PDB file of C-alpha atoms in Angstrom:
ATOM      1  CA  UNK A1221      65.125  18.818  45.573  1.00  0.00           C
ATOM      2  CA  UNK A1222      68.562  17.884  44.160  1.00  0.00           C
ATOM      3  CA  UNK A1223      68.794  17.039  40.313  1.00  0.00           C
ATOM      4  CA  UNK A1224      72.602  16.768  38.843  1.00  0.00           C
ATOM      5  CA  UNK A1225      73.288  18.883  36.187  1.00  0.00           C
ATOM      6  CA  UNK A1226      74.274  18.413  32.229  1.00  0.00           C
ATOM      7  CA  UNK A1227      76.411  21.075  29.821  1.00  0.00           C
ATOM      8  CA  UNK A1228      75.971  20.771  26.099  1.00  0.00           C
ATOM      9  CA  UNK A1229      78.345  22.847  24.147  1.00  0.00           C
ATOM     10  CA  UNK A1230      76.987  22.425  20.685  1.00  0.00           C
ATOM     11  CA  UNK A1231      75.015  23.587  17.358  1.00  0.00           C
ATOM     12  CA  UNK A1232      71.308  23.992  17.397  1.00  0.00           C
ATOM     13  CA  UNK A1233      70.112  21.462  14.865  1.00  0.00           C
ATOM     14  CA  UNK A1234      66.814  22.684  13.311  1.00  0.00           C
ATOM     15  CA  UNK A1235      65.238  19.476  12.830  1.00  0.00           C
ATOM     16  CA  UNK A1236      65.062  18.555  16.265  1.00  0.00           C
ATOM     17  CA  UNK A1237      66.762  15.295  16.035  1.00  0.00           C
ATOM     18  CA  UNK A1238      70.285  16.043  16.796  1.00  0.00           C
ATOM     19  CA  UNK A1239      72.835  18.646  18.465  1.00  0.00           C
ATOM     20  CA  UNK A1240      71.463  20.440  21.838  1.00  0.00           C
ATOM     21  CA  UNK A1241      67.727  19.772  21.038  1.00  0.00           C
ATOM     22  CA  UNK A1242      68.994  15.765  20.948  1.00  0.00           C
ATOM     23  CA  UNK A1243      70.923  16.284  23.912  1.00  0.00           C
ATOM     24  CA  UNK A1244      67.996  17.824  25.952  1.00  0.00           C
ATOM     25  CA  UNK A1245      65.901  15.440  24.956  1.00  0.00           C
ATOM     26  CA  UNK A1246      68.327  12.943  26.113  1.00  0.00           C
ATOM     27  CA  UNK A1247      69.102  14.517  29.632  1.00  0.00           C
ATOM     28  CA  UNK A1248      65.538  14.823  30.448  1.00  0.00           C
ATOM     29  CA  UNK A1249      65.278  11.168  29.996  1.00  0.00           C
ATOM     30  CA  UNK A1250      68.251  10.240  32.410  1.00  0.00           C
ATOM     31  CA  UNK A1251      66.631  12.695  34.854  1.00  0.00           C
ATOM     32  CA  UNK A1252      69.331  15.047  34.934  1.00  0.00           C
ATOM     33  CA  UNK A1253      68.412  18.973  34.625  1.00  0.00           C
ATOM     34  CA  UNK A1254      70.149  20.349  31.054  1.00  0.00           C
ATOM     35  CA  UNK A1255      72.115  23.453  30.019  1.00  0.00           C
ATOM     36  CA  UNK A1256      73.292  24.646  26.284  1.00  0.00           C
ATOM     37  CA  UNK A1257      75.643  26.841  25.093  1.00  0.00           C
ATOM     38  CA  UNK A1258      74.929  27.614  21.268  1.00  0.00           C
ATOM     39  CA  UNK A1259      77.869  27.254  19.108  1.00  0.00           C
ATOM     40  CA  UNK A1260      75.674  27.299  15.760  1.00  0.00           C
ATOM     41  CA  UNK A1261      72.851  27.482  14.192  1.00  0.00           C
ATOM     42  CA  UNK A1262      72.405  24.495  11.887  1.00  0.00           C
ATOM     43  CA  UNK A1263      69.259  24.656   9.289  1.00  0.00           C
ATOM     44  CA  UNK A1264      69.988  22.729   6.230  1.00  0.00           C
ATOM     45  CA  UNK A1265      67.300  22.392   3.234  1.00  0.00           C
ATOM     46  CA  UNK A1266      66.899  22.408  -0.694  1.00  0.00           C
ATOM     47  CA  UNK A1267      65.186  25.857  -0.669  1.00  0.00           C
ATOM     48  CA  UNK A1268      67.949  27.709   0.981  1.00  0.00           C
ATOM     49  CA  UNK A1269      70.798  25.607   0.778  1.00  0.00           C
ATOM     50  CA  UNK A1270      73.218  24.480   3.150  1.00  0.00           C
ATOM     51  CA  UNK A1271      73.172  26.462   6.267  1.00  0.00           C
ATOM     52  CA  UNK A1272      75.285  26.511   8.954  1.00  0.00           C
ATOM     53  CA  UNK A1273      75.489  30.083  11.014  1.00  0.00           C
ATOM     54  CA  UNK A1274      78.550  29.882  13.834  1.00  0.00           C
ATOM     55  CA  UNK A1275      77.823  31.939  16.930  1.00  0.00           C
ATOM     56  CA  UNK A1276      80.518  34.456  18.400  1.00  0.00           C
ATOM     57  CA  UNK A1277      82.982  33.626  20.754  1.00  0.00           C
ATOM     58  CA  UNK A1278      81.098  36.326  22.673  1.00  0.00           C
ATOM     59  CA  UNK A1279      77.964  34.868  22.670  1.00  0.00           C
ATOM     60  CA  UNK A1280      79.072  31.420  23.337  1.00  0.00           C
ATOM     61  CA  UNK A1281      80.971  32.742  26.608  1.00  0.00           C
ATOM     62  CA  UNK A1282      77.996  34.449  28.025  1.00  0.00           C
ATOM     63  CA  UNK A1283      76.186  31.335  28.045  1.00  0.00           C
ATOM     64  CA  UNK A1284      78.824  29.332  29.364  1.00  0.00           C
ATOM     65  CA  UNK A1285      79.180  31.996  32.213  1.00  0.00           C
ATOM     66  CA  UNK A1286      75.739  32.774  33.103  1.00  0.00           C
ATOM     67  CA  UNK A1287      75.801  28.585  33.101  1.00  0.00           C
ATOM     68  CA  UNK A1288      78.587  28.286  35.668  1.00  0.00           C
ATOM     69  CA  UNK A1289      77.704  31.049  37.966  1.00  0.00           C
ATOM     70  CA  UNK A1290      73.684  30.667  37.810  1.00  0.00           C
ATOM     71  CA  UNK A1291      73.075  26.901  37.687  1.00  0.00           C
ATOM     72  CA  UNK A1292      76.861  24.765  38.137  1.00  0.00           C
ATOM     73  CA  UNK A1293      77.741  21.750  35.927  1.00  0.00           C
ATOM     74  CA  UNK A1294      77.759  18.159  37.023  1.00  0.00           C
ATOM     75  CA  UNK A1295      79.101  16.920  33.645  1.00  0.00           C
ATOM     76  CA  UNK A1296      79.201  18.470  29.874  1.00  0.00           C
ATOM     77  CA  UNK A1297      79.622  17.343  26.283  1.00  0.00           C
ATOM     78  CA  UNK A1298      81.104  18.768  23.664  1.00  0.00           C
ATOM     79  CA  UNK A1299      79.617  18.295  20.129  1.00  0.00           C
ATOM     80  CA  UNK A1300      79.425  20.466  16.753  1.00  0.00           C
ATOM     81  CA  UNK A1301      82.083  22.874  17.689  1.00  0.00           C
ATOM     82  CA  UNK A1302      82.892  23.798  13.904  1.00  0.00           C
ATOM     83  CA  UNK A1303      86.126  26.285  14.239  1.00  0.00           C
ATOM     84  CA  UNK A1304      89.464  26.362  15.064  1.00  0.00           C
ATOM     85  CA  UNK A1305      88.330  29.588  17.197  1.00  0.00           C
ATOM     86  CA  UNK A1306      85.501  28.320  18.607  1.00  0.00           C
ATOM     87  CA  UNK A1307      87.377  25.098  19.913  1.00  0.00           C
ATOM     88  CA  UNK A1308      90.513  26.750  21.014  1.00  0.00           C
ATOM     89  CA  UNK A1309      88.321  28.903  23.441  1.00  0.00           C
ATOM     90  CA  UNK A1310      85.957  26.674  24.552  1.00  0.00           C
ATOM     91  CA  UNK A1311      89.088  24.774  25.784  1.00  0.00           C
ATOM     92  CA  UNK A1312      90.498  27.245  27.714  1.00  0.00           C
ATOM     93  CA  UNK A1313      87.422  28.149  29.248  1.00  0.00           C
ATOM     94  CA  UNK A1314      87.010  24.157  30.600  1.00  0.00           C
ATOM     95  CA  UNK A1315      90.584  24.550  31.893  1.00  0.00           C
ATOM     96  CA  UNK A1316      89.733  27.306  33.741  1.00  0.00           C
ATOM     97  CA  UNK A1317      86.490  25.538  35.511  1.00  0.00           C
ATOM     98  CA  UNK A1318      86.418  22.523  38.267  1.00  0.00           C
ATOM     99  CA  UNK A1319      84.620  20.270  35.594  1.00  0.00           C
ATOM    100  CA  UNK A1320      85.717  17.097  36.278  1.00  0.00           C
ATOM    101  CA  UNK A1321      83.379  14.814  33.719  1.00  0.00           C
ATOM    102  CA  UNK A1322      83.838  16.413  29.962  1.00  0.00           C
ATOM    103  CA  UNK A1323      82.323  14.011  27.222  1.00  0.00           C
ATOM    104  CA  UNK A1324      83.986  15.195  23.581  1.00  0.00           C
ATOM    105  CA  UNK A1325      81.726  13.862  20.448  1.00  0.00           C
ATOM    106  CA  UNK A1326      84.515  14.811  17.700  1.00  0.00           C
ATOM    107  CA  UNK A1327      81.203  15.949  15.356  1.00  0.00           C
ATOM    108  CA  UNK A1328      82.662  16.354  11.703  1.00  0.00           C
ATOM    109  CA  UNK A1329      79.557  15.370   9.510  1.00  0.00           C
ATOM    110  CA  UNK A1330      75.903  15.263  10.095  1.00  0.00           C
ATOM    111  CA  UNK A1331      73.813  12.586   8.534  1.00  0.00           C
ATOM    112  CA  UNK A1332      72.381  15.040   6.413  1.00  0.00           C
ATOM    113  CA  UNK A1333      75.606  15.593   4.836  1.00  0.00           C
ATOM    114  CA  UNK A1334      76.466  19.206   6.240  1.00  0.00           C
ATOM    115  CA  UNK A1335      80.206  19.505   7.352  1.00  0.00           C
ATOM    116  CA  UNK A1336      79.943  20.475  10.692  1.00  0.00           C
ATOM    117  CA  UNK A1337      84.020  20.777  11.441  1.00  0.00           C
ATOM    118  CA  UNK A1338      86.300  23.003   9.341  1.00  0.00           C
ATOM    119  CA  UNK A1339      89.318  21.488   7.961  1.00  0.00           C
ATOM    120  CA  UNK A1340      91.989  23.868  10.195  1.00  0.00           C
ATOM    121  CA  UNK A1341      90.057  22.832  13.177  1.00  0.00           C
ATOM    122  CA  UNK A1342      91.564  19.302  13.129  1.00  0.00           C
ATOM    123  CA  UNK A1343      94.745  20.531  15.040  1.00  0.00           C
ATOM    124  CA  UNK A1344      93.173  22.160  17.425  1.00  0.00           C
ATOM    125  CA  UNK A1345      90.631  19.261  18.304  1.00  0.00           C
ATOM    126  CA  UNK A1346      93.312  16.753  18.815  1.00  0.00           C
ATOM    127  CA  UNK A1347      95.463  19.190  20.586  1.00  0.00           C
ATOM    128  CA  UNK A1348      93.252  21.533  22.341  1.00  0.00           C
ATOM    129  CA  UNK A1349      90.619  19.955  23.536  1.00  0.00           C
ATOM    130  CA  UNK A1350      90.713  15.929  23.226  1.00  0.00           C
ATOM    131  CA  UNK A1351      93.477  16.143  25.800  1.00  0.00           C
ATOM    132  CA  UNK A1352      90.714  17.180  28.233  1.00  0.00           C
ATOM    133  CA  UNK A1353      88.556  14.951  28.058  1.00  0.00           C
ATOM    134  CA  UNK A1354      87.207  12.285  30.438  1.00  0.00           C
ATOM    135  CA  UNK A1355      86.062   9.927  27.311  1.00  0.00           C
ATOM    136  CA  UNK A1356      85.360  10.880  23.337  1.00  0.00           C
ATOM    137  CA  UNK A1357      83.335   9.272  21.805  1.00  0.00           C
ATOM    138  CA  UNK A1358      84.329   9.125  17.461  1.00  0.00           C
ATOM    139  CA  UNK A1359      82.330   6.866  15.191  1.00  0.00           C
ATOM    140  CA  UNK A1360      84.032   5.147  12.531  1.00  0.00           C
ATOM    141  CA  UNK A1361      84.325   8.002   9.624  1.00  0.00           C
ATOM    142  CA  UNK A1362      85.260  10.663  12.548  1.00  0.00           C
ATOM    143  CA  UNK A1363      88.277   8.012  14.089  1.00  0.00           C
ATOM    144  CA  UNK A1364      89.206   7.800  10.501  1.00  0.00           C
ATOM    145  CA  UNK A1365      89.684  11.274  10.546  1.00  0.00           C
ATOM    146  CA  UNK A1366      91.397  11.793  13.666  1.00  0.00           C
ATOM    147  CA  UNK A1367      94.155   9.358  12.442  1.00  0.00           C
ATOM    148  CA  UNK A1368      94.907  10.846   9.306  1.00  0.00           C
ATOM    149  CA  UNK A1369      92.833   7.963   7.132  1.00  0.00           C
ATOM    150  CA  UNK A1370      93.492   5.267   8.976  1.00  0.00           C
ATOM    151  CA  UNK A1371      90.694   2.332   7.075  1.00  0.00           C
ATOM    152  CA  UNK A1372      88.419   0.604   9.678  1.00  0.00           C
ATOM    153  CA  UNK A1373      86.757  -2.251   8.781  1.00  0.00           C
ATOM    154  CA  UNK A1374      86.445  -4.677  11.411  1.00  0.00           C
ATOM    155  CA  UNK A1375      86.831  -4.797  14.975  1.00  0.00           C
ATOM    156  CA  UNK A1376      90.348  -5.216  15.366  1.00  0.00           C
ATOM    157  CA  UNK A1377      90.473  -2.141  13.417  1.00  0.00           C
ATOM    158  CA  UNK A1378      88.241  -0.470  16.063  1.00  0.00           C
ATOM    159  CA  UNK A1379      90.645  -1.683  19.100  1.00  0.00           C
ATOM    160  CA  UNK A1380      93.632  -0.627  16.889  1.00  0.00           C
ATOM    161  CA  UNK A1381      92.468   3.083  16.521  1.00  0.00           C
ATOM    162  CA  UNK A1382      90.861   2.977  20.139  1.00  0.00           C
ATOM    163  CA  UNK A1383      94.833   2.338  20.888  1.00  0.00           C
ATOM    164  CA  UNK A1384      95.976   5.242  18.730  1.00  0.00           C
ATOM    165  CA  UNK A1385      93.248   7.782  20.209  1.00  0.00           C
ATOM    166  CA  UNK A1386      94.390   6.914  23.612  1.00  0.00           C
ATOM    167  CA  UNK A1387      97.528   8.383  23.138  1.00  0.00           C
ATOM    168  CA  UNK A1388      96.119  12.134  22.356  1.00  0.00           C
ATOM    169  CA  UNK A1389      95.310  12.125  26.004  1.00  0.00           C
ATOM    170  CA  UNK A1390      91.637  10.939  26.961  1.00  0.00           C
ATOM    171  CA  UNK A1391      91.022   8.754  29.702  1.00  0.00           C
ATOM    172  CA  UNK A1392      88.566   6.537  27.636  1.00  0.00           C
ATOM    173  CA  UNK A1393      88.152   6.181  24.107  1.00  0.00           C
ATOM    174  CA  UNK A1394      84.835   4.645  22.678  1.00  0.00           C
ATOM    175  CA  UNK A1395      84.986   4.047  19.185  1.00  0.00           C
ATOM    176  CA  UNK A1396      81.333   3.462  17.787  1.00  0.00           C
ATOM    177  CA  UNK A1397      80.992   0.205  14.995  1.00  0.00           C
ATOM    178  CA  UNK A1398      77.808   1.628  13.411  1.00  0.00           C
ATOM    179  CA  UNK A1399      79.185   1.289  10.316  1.00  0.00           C
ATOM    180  CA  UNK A1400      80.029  -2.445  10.728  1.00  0.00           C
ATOM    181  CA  UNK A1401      78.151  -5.671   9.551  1.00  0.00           C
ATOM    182  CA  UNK A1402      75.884  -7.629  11.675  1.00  0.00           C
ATOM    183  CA  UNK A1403      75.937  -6.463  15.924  1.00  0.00           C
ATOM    184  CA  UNK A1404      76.293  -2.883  16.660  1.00  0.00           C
ATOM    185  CA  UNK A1405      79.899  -3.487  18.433  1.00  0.00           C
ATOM    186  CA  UNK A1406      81.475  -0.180  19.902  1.00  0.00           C
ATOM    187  CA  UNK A1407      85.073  -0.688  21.681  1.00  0.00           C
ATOM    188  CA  UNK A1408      85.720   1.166  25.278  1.00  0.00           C
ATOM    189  CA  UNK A1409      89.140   1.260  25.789  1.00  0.00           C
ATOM    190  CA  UNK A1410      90.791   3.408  29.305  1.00  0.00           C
ATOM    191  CA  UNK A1411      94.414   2.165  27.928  1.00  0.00           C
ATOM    192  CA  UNK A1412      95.047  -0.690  29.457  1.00  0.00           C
ATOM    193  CA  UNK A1413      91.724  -3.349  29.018  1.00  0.00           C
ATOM    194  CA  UNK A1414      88.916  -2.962  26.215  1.00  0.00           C
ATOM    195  CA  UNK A1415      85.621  -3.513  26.660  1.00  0.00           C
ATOM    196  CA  UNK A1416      83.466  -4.774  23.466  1.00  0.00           C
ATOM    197  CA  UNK A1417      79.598  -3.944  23.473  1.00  0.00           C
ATOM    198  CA  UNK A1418      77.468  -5.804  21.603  1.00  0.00           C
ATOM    199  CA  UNK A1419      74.206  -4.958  20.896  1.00  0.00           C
ATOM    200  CA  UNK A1420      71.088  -6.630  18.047  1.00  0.00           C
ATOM    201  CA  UNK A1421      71.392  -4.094  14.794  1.00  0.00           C
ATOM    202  CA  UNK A1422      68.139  -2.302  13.863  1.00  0.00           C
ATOM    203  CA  UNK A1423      67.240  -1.920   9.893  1.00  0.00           C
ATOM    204  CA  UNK A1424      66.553   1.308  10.059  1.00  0.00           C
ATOM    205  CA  UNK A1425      68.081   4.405   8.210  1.00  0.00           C
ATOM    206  CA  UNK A1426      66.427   6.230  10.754  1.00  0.00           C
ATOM    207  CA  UNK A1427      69.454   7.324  13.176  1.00  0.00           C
ATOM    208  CA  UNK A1428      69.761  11.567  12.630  1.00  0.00           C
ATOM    209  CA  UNK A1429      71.401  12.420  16.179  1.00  0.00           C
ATOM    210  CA  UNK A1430      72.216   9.098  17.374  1.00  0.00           C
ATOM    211  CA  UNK A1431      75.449   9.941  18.357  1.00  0.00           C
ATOM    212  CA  UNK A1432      74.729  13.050  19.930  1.00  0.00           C
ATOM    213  CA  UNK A1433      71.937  10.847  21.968  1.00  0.00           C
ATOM    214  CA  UNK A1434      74.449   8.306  22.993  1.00  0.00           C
ATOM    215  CA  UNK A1435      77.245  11.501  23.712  1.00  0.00           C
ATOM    216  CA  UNK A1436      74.376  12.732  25.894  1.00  0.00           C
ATOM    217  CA  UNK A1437      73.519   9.901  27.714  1.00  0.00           C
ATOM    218  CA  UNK A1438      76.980   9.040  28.776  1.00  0.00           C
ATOM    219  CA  UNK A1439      76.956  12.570  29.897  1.00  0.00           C
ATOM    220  CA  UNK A1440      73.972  12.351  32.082  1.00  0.00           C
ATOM    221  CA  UNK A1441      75.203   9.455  33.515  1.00  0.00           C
ATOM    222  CA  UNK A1442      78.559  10.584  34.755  1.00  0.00           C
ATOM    223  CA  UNK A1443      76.593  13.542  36.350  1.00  0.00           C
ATOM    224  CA  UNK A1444      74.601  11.357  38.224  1.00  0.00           C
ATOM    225  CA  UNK A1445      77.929   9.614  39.296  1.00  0.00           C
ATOM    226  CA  UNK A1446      77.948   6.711  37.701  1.00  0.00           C
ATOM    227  CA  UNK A1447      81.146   5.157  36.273  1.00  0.00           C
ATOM    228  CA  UNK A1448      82.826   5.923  32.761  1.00  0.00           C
ATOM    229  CA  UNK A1449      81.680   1.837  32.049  1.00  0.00           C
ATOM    230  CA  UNK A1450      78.247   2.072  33.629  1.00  0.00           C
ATOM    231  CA  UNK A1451      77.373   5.070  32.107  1.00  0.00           C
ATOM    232  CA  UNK A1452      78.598   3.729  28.516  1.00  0.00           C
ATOM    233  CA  UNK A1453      76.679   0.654  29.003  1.00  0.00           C
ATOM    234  CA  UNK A1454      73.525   2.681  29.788  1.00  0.00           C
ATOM    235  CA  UNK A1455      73.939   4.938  27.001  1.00  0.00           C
ATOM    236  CA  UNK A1456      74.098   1.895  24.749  1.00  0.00           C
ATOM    237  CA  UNK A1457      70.632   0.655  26.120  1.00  0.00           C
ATOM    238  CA  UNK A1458      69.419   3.333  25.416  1.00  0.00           C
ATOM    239  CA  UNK A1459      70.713   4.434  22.139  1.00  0.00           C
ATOM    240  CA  UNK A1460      69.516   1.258  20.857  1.00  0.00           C
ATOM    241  CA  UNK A1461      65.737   1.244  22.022  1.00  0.00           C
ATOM    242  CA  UNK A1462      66.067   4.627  20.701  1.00  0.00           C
ATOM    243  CA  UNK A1463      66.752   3.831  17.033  1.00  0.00           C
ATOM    244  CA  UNK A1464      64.873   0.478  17.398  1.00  0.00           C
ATOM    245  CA  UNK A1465      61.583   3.086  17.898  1.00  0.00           C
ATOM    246  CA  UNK A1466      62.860   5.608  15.512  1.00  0.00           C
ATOM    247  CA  UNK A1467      60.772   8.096  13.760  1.00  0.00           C
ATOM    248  CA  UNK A1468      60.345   9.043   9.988  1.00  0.00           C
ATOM    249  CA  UNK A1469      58.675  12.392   9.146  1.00  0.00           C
ATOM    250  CA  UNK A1470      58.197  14.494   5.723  1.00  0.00           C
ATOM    251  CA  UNK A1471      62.037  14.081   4.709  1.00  0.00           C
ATOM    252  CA  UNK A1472      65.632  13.098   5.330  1.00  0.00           C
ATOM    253  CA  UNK A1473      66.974  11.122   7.563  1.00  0.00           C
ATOM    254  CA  UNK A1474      64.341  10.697  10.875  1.00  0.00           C
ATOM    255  CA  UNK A1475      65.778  11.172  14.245  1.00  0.00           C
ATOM    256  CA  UNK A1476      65.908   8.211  17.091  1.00  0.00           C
ATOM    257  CA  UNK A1477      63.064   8.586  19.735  1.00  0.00           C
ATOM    258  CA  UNK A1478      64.319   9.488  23.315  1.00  0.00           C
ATOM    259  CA  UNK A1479      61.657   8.685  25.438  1.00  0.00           C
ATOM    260  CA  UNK A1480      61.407   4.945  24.065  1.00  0.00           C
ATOM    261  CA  UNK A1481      63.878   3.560  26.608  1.00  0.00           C
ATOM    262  CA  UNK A1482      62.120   2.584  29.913  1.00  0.00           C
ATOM    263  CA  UNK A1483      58.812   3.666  28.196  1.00  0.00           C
ATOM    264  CA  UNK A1484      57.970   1.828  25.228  1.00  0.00           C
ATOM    265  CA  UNK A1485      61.108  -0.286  25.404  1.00  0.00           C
ATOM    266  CA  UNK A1486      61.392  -1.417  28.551  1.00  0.00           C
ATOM    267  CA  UNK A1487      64.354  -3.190  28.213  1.00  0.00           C
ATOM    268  CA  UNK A1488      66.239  -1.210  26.212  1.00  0.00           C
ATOM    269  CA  UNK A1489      68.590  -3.674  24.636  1.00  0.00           C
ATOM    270  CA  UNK A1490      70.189  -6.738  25.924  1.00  0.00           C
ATOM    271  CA  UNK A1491      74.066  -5.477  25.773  1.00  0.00           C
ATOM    272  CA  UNK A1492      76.600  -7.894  26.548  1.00  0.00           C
ATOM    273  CA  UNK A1493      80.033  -6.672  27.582  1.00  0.00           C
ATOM    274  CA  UNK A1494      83.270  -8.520  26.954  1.00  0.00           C
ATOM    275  CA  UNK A1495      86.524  -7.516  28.190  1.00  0.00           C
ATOM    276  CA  UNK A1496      89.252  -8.291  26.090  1.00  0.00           C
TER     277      UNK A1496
END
C-alpha cells in the first residue's frame, strides 16, 4: 500500500487541540500518514504558570533525520518554531533536503495567550525561512507582525499585505480574515491573481488550533498532489466544518473537531472562490 507522507515541525501543545497533536489529527483525516519533529513542549495553566519548554537543536535534528532516512516526506509544515536558533537551523536543514512542498504557519501567539515566537526570531523568519516556502499561511495579528504593524481591517487590507508578503519570497501567500466581520474571507495570492474565499462565520469562541488544522490540511493536500489552490480550498472546507462542530471541555478556549468534515459534516462548507 502507498500512503503520501506529512512533516510537522512544531511544539507539542498539551491540550490536544493545536500544534503536532492538531496536525496529526488533521493528516489522519486527509488520509495521509504523519511525522513530527518536537520543537517544544507547550503546557500552559494557572497552577504552574506559563510554560513553554524549547527542545535542542539536537533533539530536533534527530527526529528530522531518523524522519528523512526511515519514512521520506511528501510535504511538511512548519509551525511554533519559537527561536532565532531553532528557525535558522531548521532552515538549513530544508535546504539541504529534496522537499519540494513546505507549508510555513508564522505561529507567534496561541489562543491561550502564550507567546510562542521570541522577539529576535522575527529576522530570521522573514529571512531564513519564509523565503522557502511553497505558501505561508499568517492570520491577521501574525501579517501585522510580519510588516512591522501594518493595521488590517478589511479586505483590501488583506490583498494589500498578501502583496507585501509576496515579496519576502513565497510562492503563495494566504492571509486568513478570521478576525474580520461577517464571512470568514482569507486572500490567496501567487503574485500575480488573488483568489478570495468566502466561507458562512460560525459563533463560536471555540477555534484553539484552527490554524494549525487549516496549516495541516493544506499540507496533506499538497502531499497527495493536489494543487497550492485545491488544496487551500479543501483546507477551508474543512477548517470550517471543523469549528462549526467544535468542542468545549473543562476550560479555555476548546479546540475545532477534525473528524467532523466528511463525517458529521458532510459538506464541509459551501466555499465560493473569486478571483480578483
Amino acid at each position: 500500500m502507498n500512503i503520501q507522507r506529512a512533516l510537522t515541525i512544531a511544539g507539542s501543545a498539551a491540550r490536544g487541540g493545536a500544534g503536532i497533536q492538531a496536525d496529526l489529527k488533521t493528516f489522519q483525516e486527509f488520509d495521509v500518514f504523519g511525522t513530527t519533529a518536537v520543537t517544544a513542549i507547550v503546557a500552559r495553566n494557572p497552577r504552574t504558570g506559563q510554560g513553554i519548554f524549547p527542545q535542542s537543536w539536537d533533539a530536533i535534528e534527530a527526529q528530522l533525520v531518523t524522519i528523512e532516512d526511515d519514512i521520506g516526506v511528501d510535504a511538511l509544515k512548519t509551525g511554533m518554531l519559537f527561536t532565532k536558533d531553532i528557525i535558522e537551523h531548521v532552515s538549513d536543514w530544508i535546504k539541504q533536503t529534496t522537499i519540494q512542498n513546505i507549508v510555513v504557519d508564522p505561529v507567534m501567539i496561541g489562543k491561550m495567550g502564550s507567546a510562542l515566537l521570541k522577539e529576535d526570531a522575527m529576522d530570521a523568519m522573514k529571512n531564513d525561512l519564509i523565503p522557502l516556502a511553497t505558501i505561508i499561511t499568517p492570520n491577521m495579528p501574525e501579517a501585522s507582525y510580519l510588516l512591522d504593524g501594518m493595521e488590517l481591517n478589511s479586505v483590501d487590507d488583506l490583498k494589500e499585505a498578501a502583496r507585501r508578503l509576496i515579496e519576502l519570497g513565497p510562492k503563495f501567500v494566504l492571509v486568513k480574515g478570521g478576525r474580520l466581520e461577517g464571512p470568514a474571507i482569507d486572500v490567496l495570492y501567487d503574485g500575480k491573481q488573488f483568489y478570495l474565499l468566502k466561507a458562512p462565520r460560525i459563533n463560536t469562541i471555540n477555534t484553539n488550533g484552527a490554524g494549525c488544522s487549516y496549516s495541516a490540511a493544506i499540507t496533506a493536500g499538497l502531499a497527495k498532489g493536489h494543487t497550492v489552490q485545491d488544496a487551500v480550498i479543501e483546507a477551508k472546507k474543512f477548517i470550517t466544518a471543523a469549528i462549526r462542530h467544535s468542542l468545549m471541555f473543562k476550560a479555555g478556549v476548546g479546540p475545532t473537531y477534525h473528524a467532523a468534515y466528511g463525517k458529521y459534516d458532510e459538506t464541509g462548507c459551501t466555499v465560493t472562490i473569486e478571483q480578483v
